[in-house]
Each structure stands twice: as C-alpha cells, then as structure tokens.
XYZ file of C-alpha atoms in Angstrom:
572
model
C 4.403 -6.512 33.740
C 6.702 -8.697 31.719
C 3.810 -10.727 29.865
C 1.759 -7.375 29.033
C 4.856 -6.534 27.418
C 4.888 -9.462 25.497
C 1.102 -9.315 24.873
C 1.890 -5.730 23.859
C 4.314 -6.809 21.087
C 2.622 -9.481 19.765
C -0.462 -7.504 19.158
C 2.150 -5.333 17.621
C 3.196 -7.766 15.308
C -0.451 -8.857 14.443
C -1.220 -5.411 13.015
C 2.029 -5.031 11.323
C 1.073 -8.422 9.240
C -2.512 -7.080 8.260
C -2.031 -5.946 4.705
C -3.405 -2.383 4.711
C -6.340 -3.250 1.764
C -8.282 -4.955 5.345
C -7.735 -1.853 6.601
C -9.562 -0.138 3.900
C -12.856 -0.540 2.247
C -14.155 -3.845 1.117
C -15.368 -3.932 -2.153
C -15.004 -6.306 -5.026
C -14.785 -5.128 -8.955
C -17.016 -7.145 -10.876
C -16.012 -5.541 -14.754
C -12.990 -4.079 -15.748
C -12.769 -2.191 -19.998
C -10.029 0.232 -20.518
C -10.706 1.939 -24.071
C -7.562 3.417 -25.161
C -7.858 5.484 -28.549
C -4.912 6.869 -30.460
C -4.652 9.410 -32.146
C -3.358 10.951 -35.027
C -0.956 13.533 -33.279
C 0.699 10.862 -31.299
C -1.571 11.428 -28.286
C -3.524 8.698 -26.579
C -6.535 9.033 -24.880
C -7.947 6.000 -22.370
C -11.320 5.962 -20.832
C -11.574 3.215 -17.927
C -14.554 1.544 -16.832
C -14.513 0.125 -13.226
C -17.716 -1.586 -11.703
C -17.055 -1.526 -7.856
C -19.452 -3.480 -5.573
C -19.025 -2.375 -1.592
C -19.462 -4.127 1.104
C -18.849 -1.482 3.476
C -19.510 2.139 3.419
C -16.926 4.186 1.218
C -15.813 7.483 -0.054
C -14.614 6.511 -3.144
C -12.114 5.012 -5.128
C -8.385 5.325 -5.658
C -6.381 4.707 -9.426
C -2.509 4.862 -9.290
C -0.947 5.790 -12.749
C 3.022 6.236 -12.852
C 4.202 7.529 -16.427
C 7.256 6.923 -18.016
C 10.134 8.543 -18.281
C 9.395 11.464 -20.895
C 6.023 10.758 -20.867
C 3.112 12.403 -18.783
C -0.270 12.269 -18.095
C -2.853 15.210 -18.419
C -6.255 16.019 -18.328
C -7.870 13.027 -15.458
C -11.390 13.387 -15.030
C -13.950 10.935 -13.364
C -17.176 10.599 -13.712
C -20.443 8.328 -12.208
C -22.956 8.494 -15.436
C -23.130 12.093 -16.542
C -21.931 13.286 -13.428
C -18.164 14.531 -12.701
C -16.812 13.452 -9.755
C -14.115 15.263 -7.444
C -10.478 14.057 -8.333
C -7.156 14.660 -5.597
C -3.754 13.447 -7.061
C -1.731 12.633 -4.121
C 1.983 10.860 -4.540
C 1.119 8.919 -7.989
C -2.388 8.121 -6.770
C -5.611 9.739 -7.670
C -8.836 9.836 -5.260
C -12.013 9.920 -6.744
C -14.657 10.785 -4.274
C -18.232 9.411 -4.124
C -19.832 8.791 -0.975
C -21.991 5.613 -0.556
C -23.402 3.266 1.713
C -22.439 -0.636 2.149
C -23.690 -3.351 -0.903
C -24.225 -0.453 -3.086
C -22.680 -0.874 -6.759
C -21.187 2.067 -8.507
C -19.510 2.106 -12.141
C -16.610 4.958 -12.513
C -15.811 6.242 -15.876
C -12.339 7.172 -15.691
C -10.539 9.354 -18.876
C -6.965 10.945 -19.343
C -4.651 11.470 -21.751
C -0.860 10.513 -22.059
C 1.341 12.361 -24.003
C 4.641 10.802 -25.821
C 3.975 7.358 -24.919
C 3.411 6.765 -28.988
C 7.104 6.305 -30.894
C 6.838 7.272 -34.203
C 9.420 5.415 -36.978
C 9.526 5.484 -40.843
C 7.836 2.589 -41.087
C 5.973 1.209 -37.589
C 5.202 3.756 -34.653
C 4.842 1.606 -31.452
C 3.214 2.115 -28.070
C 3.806 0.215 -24.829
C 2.024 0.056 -21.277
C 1.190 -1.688 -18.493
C -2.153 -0.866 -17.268
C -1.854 -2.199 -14.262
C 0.939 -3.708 -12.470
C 2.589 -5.727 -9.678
C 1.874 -2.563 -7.063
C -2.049 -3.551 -7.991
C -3.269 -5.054 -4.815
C -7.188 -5.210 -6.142
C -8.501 -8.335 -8.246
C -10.275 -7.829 -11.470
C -12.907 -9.583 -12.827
C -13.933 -9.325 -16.603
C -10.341 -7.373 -17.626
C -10.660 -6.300 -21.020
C -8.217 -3.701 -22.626
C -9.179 -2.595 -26.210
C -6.647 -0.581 -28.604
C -8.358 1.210 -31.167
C -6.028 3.041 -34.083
C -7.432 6.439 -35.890
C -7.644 4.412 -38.893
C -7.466 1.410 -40.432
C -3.822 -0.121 -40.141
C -1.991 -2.544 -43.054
C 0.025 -4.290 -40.604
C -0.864 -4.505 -36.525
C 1.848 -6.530 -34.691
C 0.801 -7.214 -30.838
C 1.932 -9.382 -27.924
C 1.411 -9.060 -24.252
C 3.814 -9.625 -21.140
C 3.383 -12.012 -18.301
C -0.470 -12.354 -17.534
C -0.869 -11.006 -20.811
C 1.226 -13.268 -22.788
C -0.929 -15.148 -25.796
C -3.966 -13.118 -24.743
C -4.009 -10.713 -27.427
C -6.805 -10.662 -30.451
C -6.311 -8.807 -33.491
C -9.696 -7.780 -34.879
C -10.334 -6.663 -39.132
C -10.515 -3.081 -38.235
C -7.317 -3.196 -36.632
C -8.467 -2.954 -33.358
C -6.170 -4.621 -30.916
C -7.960 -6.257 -27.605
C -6.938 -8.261 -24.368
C -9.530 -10.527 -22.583
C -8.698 -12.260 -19.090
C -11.473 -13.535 -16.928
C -9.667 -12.467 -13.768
C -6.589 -10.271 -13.348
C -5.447 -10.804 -9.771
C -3.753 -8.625 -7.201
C -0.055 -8.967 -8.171
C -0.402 -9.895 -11.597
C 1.708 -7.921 -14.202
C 1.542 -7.522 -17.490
C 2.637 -5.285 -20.385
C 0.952 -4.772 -24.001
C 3.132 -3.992 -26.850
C 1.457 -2.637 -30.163
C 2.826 -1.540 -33.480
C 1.300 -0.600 -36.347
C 1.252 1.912 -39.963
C 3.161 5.291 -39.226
C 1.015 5.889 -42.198
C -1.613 6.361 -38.987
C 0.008 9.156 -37.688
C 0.896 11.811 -39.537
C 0.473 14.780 -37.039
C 3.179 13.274 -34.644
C 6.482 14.087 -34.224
C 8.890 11.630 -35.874
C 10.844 9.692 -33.188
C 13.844 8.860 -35.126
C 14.600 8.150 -39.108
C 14.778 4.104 -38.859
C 12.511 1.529 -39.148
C 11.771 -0.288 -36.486
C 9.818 -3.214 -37.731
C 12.494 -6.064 -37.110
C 13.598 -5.455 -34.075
C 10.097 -4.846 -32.441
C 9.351 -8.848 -34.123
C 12.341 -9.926 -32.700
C 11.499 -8.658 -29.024
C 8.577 -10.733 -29.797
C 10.154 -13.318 -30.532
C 12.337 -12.928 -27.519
C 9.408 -12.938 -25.034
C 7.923 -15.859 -26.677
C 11.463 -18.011 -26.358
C 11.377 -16.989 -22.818
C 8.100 -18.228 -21.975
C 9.029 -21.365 -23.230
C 12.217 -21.675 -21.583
C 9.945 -20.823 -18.669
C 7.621 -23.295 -19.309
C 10.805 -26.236 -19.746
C 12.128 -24.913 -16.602
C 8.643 -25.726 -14.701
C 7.936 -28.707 -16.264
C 12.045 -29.748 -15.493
C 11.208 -28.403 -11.330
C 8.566 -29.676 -11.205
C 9.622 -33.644 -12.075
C 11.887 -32.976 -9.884
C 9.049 -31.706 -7.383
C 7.966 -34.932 -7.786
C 10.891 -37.005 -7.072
C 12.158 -34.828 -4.258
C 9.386 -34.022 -2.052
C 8.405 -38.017 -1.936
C 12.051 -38.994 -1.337
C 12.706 -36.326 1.267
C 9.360 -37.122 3.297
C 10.472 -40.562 3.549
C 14.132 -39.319 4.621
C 11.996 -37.473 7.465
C 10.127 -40.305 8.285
C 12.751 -42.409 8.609
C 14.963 -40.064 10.837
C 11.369 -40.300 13.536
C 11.192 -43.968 12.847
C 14.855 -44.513 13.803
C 14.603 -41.571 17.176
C 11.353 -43.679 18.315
C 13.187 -47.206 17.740
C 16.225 -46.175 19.586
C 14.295 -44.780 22.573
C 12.582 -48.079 22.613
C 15.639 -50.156 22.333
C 17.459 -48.257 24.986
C 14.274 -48.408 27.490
C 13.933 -52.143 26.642
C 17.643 -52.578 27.789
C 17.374 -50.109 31.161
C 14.601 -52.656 32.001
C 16.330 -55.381 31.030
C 19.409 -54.320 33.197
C 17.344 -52.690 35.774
C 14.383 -55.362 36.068
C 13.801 -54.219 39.668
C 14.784 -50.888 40.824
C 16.050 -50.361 44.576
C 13.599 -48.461 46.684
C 15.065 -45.374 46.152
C 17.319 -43.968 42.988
C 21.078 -44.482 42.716
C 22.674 -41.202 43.508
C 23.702 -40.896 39.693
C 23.445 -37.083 39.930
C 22.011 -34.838 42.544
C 18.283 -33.963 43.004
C 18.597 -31.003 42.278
C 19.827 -31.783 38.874
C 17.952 -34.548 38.876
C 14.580 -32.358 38.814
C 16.471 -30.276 36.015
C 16.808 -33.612 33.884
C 13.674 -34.883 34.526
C 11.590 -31.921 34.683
C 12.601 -31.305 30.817
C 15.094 -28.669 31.578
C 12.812 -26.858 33.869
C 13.955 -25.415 37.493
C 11.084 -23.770 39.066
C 11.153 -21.341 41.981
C 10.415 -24.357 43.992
C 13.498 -25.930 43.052
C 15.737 -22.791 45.216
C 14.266 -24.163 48.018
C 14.709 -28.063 46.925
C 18.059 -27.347 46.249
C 18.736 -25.737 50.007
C 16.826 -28.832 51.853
C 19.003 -31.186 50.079
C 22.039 -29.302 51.543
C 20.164 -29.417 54.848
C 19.499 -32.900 54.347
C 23.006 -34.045 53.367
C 24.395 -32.144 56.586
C 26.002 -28.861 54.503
C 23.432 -26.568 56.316
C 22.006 -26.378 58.929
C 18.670 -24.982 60.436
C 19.113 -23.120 63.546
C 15.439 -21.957 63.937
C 12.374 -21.620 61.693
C 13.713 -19.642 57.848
C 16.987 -19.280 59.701
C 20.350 -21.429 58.374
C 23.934 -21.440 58.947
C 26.483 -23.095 56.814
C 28.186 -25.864 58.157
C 30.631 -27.042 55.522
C 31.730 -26.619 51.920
C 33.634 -29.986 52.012
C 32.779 -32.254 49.732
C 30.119 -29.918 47.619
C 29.789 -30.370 44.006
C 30.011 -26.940 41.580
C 26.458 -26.042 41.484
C 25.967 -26.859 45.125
C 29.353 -24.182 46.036
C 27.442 -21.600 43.522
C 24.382 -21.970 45.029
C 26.092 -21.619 48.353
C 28.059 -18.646 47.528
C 24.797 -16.951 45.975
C 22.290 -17.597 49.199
C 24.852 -16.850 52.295
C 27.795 -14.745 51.112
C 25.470 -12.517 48.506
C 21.916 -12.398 50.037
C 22.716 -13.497 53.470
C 25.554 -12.847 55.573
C 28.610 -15.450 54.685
C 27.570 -17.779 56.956
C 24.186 -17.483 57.420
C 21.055 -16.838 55.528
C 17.331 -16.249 56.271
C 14.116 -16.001 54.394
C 13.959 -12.589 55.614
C 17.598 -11.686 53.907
C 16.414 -12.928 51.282
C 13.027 -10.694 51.103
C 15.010 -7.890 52.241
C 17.214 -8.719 49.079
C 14.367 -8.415 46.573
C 13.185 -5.308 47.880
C 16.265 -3.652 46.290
C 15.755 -2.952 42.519
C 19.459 -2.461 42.248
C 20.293 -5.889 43.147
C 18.163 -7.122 40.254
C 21.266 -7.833 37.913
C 23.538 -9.447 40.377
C 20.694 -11.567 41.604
C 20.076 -12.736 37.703
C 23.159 -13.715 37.408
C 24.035 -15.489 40.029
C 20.391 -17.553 39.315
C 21.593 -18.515 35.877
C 25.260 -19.207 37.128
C 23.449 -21.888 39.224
C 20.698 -23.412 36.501
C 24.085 -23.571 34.405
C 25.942 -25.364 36.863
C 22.924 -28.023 37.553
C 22.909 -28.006 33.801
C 26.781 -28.493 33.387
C 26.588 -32.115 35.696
C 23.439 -33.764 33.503
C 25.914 -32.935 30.600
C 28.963 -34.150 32.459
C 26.795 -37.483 33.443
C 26.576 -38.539 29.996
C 23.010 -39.003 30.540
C 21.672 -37.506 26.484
C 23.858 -38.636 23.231
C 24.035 -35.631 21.316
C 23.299 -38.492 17.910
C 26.272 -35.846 15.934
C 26.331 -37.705 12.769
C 22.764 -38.062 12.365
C 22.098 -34.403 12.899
C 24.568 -33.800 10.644
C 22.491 -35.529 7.944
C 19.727 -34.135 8.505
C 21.364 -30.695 8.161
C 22.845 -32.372 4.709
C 19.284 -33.133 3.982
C 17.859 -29.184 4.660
C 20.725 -27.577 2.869
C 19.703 -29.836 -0.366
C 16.011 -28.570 -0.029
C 17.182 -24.767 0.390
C 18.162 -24.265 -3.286
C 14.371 -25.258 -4.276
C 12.712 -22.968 -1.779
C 13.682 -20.204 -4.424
C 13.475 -22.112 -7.711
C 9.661 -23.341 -6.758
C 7.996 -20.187 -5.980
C 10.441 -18.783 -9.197
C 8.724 -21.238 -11.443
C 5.215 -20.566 -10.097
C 5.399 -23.766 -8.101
C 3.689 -22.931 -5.095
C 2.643 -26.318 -3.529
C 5.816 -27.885 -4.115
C 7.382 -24.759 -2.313
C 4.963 -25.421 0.600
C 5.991 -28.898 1.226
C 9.559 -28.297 0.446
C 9.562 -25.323 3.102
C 7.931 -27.655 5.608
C 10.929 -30.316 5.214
C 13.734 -28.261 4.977
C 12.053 -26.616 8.789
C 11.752 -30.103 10.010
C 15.493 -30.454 8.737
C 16.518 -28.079 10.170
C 14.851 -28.126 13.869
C 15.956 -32.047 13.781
C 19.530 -31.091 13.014
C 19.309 -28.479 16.134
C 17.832 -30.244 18.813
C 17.305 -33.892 18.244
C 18.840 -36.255 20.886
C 18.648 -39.538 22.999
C 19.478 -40.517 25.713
C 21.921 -42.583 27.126
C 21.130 -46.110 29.021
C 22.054 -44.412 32.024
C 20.084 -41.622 30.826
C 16.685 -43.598 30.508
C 17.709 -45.085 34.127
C 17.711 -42.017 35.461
C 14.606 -40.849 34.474
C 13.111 -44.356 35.239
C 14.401 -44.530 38.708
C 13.052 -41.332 39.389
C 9.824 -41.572 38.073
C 9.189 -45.222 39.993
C 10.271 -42.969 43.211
C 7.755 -40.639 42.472
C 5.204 -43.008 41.661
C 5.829 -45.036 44.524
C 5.819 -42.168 46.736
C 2.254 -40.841 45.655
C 0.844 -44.005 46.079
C 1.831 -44.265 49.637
C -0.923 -42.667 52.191
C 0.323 -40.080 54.411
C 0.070 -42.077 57.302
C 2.545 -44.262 56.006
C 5.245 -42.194 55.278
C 6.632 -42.132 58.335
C 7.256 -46.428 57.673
C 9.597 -44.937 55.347
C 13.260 -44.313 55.689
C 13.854 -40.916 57.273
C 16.094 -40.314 54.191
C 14.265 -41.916 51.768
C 11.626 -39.598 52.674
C 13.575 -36.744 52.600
C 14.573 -36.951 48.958
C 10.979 -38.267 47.964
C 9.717 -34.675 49.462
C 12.160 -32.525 48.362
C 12.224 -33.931 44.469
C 8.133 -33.902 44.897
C 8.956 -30.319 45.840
C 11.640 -29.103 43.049
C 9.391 -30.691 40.086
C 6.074 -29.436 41.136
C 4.347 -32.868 41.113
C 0.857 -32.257 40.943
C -0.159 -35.319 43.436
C 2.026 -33.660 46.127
C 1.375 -30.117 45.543
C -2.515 -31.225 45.472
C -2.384 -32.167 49.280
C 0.765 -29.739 50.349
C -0.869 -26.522 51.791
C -3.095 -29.027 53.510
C -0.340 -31.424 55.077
C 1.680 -27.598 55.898
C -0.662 -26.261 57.763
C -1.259 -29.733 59.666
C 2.848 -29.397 60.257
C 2.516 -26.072 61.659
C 0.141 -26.816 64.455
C 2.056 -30.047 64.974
C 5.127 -28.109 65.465
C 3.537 -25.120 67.473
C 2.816 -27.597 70.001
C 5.993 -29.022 69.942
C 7.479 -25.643 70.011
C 5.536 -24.975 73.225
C 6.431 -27.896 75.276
C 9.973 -27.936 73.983
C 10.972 -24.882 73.108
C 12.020 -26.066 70.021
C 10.728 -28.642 67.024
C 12.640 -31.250 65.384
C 14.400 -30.871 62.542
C 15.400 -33.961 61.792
C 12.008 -34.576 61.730
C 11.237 -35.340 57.442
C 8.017 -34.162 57.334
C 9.237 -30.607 58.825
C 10.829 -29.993 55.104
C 7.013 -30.022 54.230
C 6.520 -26.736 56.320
C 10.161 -25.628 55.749
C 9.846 -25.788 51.836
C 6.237 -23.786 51.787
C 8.351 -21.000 53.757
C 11.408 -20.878 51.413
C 9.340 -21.523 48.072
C 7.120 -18.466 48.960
C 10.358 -16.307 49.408
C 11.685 -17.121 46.802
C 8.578 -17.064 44.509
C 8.140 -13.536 45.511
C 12.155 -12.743 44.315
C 11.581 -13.919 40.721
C 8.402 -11.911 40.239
C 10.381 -8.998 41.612
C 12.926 -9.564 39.069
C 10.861 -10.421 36.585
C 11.997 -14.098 36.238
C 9.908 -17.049 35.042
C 9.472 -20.448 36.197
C 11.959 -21.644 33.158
C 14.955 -19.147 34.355
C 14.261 -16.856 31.541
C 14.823 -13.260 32.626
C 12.832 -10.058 29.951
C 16.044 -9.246 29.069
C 17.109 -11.333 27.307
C 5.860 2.278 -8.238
C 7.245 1.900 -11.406
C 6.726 0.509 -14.581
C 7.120 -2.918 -16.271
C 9.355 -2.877 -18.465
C 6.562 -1.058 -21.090
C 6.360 2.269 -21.561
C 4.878 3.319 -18.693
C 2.342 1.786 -15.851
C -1.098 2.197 -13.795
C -0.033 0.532 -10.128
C -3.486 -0.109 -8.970
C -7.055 0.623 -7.577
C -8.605 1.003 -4.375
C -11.078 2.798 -2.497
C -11.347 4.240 0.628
C-alpha cells in the first residue's frame, strides 16, 4: 500500500515536470518573415509567414498576440495559399485550424492589423513591438522581421532589444529589417523604429514635442547597458575561472582529508588491537551494536535480536515455545527498559508477553499510533547509547568550513545564470550541493568507533566461516551473541542457511519435546528456531503498520517593455 503510494506520487511528479509543448504536437518551424507595413493613418498592418513541419498528426497551429495598453488588434485572418483558414481567439491566443497528417509541411499566412501602436510627434513618429516574447516556447529558424514605411523616410533611427540588439539593417528605401538564424524558445526581444512624421499625415498627432533626442538617447541607454552587461560577464566569468578551480580543489581536499583520517584511525585500531579476543568487548550492546554497524539500520529482525539478548543475559525468560516472562529490570540499560515496557506492559500483559499478544496486537488498527511510537522511542534509545559511546566525531569545525565554503558559492548561483553563464552555474551548483551535504552529514569515527565495527565484523566473519557442526565447540555464549547479531543485521551467510538449520531445530526439539516434555532452552542453537518465530511476528506488525525495515513510518503574457507583444506559437 505504502510504496504504491509513493509510486503514485512520483509518477505524479514526473508529469508535473513534462513541459506541456511534449504534450502537444511535434513540429519544427523551418522559416519565420513577419512583413509589417505602416501606414499613412497611423495603422499598421503585419502579414506573418510561418513554415511548420509536423512530425505528428495536427489540427493546426496556435499564435498568441497581447496588445498594449491603448492599443488593439483587429481584423486576424489566416490563410494556407489562397485558402482562408478557420480562426478561434481564446484567452490572448488564436487557433488556426488545418487538419494534417504526420511529416507533412504546411506554410500559414497570418495578417492583422494593430491600431495606435504608431506615436505620432512634430518631428519623429515612433513604433515599438515585440513580436515574440519570453512566453514563446517554439524555436524559430530563419527569423526575419521587415518594417516597411508608406514612403520614403529622411531619417530612420532603429535598434533592437535583447536577441535583437545590433541585428537591425537599415536598407536605401527606408525599409527597416531584422535577420537571426535562430530565435529560440525564451528569447525576447523588442524593435524600436522612428522615422519622418512627414510619413504620416492621416494620423492623429500624439503630442506637440519632438521626440527625436530622447528616442537617441534610449538608444544610447540600451547600448551602455549591453556593455555594462558584457563587462559584467567578462568580470563573472574570470572569476568563473578562478572560483570553480579553487573550490573543486577545496572539495577534493575535504575527501582527501575524510579518506586519510579513516585510514589513520583504522591503522591505529589495528595497531592497538593487533589481535582481537574471540569475541567483541561489550563496548555497547548488540542490539545497538547491529544499529552502528548495520549503518543506522534496525530491521524487523532486530525486535526479536533485541528480546534474545534479554533472554540471553537472564532479563527474560522463556517459559514455553513464543511464551516469556520478565524476570528482572535490574541492571537494564534505557533502550533495553523501553523495549521492555513496550513488549510486556503494552502488547503483553506486564509481566509476560507472547508472539500471539503480539499478533493479537497488530490486528487492532487503533493501536497503530501507540505501537509507532513506542518503536521509534526504542530505535532512539539504541540510537541515544552509539551517541553516548563516543563511537562517530561529529568533525564540527570542518563542517563548519565547508558550510563557509557553500555560502561563498551561493551568491554566484544567481549572478551566473544572470550573466548568461550557464556552465559556470552548473559546476558552481554542483559544489555548493556537495558543500552543503558535506557540512550536514560528514563524520568519522572515533578509535573506539573503528574498534567497534572491527570487532564485530571479525565476529561475524569468524562465525560464517565456522561449519555448523562446529558451533557447538563454541562457547555457549559466544554463540549466543554470534546468532543473535547474525540475526539483528540480516547477514546474508546466516540467513542463506537459516530456514534450513530452523526447520532441522524443530524436529530436533519435537523429539526432545516428546521424551521430555520439554526442550532446552539454554540450548544456543534453540535461539535459531526461537528467532524465526519472533522475527515472523514481528515482520507481520510492521507491514500492518505500514513500517519499513529502516523504522520509517508513511507518515511522516505581457509585453517587453515595447509597445506591445506576440507571446508565441504552437500547434495542436
């Protein structure tokens, strides 16, 4: 239930991250000409030319126009040749239908008017629009936007915005025209054009001034900008080229130093240690000794390590087969008491407890909460004494550099994409994330730390490598622990052989149990048969309440500064 959920959400997600043009129609446009004509009454007339190659079947095309404020837009017609199309205007956006099958290239004439979009002065009148804008999410090839006056002007002044800055050609007719190769999705760009009032004589007069200096010195103004834009990305990017070098050897250094000090510290636990004793120094508990070693992991099997070890160390006792009574708390660390308190005074009866309690436990929906709890009140508690060991340094000061080290990259993960530099945004984004995760989470551990996990790992290994017919040559204890840590962590070699060596245990101990009424249960290899029992309980509690092996619960459209704007095309 709890991973369709997830599977659920992440699919979710997925969709939510598709941008909707892969939703739509595929189609690339392969030639772009926008003809705009003004005229003598102040009116301006464009006719578009899109070539759209499909690669899908369609029903047409889409054109978003958003006019200014004042300013409107009349009279939109589309046609394929000599033939009108249909036309819907729907929120800004126009849909011009034309059915047609996949690969198939089709060429829309598009023509409309706008209306008060030319400013007439005493001396200049001026016109400015962005054709398309920022909202465009198509990419044009062969973009070509050609301004033609009703007569021949005396003086043309031109200059472009953005993508359109420096593209501008003014031809001896007075025709004004912009050329780009490719205009991409995104892209924005404004054209500003003034020319002869002379021109116009049918408009309306704007206002009684001349306008002629301050439209140059707007020029001028975007031209000063772009080259304070172009300092600013020449200044980032030297310092791209400083910082990103300089950093990535910071980082390398910080993994250099975390892989020299694990060495060091293991060189000196060997050093110190040179021959372990046959079993591990009871520097912490199993139980939190699979925690440490099992990378923070407690598994369902490690409810029923956790209960042998209290049987083993003489807390508990088993009266009869899934069936314990609690002997003592004397003497119990914390997370042994809370795991106490959770199995026989809240799922068993205060002094008792029995798989079937437990089952009986999980049944009940209701209990669900308490049960959580309690769970995570333990894993805390076996948590709490690997902290309280000193077994991991926390390294504080060097996390606290490389925090230093993140918070200097942070102020270029906005100035780098700002000055159009992308790649050094990529690699600065990728520091400052390894910055930051190392600041979070790095840390060694301690000598005692590495002995730990040493100790433990030697037990294990040694413990594997010993047939089965030779454990009982071990220590009756020693075996004990080697079992019930094998248990708690899972180890593949054990669990490999377990069901197995169980069932063997079972008939062993049926016969037993019919000669003797009874089987031993001071008998090591019964916490083979004892564990299966327990684990399989308690296995079937988390997945009732939805816990996981780790102890994690499922609860926890506008213009450009011109005159007015086209967003974008489409099809659909």
């Amino acid at each position: 239930m709890h991973k369709k959920l997830v599977f659920i959400i992440m699919i979710a997600i997925f969709l939510l991250l598709i941008p909707t043009q892969t939703l739509a129609v595929d189609f690339t446009i392969t030639n772009s000409e926008i003809d705009v004509h003004l005229q003598e009454n102040g009116e301006i007339h464009v006719e578009e030319h899109f070539t759209y190659t499909f690669e899908d079947d369609f029903n047409g095309m889409t054109r978003e126009l958003f006019p200014a404020i004042n300013t409107t837009i009349h009279d939109f017609t589309a046609f394929e040749q000599n033939n009108q199309l249909n036309v819907e205007l729907k929120d800004g956006q126009y849909y011009i239908y034309r059915e047609g099958k996949e690969n198939e290239t089709v060429t829309f004439t598009l023509s409309y008017s706008i209306h008060h979009a030319l400013k007439v002065y005493e001396d200049l009148a001026t016109f400015a629009w962005s054709f398309h804008d920022s909202n465009n999410n198509t990419d044009f090839a062969n973009y070509i936007i050609s301004i033609y006056p009703p007569g021949e002007p005396k003086e043309v002044y031109t200059y472009g915005t953005d993508t359109l800055f420096n593209q501008e050609q003014i031809h001896q007719n007075g025709v004004v025209s912009y050329h780009l190769n490719e205009l991409r999705a995104g892209d924005d760009g404004s054209v500003y054009l003034a020319m002869d009032a002379d021109l116009f004589s049918d408009a309306p007069m704007t206002a009684h001034a001349t306008i002629k200096d301050s439209f140059l010195a707007d020029q001028q103004e975007v031209i000063v900008a772009v080259e304070k834009a172009e300092q600013r990305k020449e200044q980032y990017a030297f310092i791209g080229k400083l910082l990103i070098p300089l950093m990535t050897v910071l980082a390398a250094g910080l993994i250099i130093r975390a892989v020299l000090i694990k060495k060091r510290n293991i060189a000196a636990m060997k050093y110190q240690y040179a021959k372990t004793e046959d079993h591990p120094k009871k520097i912490i508990s199993i139980p939190a000794a699979i925690f440490y070693t099992n990378y923070g992991q407690l598994p369902p099997e490690a409810i029923s390590a956790a209960l042998l070890d209290l049987v083993r160390q003489g807390y508990v006792k088993e009266e009869e087969r899934g069936h314990f009574t609690l002997q003592t708390k004397d003497g119990m660390n914390k997370h042994e008491q809370t795991f106490t308190y959770w199995l026989f005074n809240t799922i068993g009866q205060g002094d008792s407890f029995s798989v079937k309690d437990m089952d009986k436990y999980a049944k009940n929906k209701k209990n669900r909460e308490t049960y959580m709890n309690q769970y995570h009140s333990w894993i805390n508690a076996v948590k709490m004494e690997t902290k309280e060991a000193n077994l991991v340094d926390s390294q504080k000061m060097t996390r606290i550099f490389s925090l230093i080290l993140m918070l200097i990259n942070v102020p270029f993960l906005f100035f780098f994409p700002l000055n159009g530099l992308i790649a050094e945004f990529v690699f600065t984004l990728i520091l400052a994330l390894f910055f930051l995760l190392f600041s979070c989470f790095y840390s060694t551990k301690t000598l005692l730390g590495e002995e730990v996990i040493y100790e433990w790992q030697a037990f294990q290994k040694s413990f594997n490598q010993t047939p089965q017919q030779d454990w009982t040559q071990w220590d009756p204890d020693k075996l004990k622990q080697a079992i019930i840590y094998s248990l708690g962590t899972k180890n593949k070699h054990f669990m490999k052989d377990h069901d197995k060596l169980v069932e063997s245990f079972k008939n062993q101990a049926n016969v037993t149990a019919t000669n003797h009424n009874v089987y031993s249960h001071a008998d090591p290899l019964s916490y083979l048969y004892l564990g299966a029992i327990i684990s399989q309980s308690t296995r079937n509690s988390n997945q009732a309440f939805y816990i996981t092996d780790s102890g994690s619960s499922s609860h926890s459209s506008s213009g450009s500064g011109a005159g007015g704007s086209g967003g974008g095309n489409g099809a659909f």
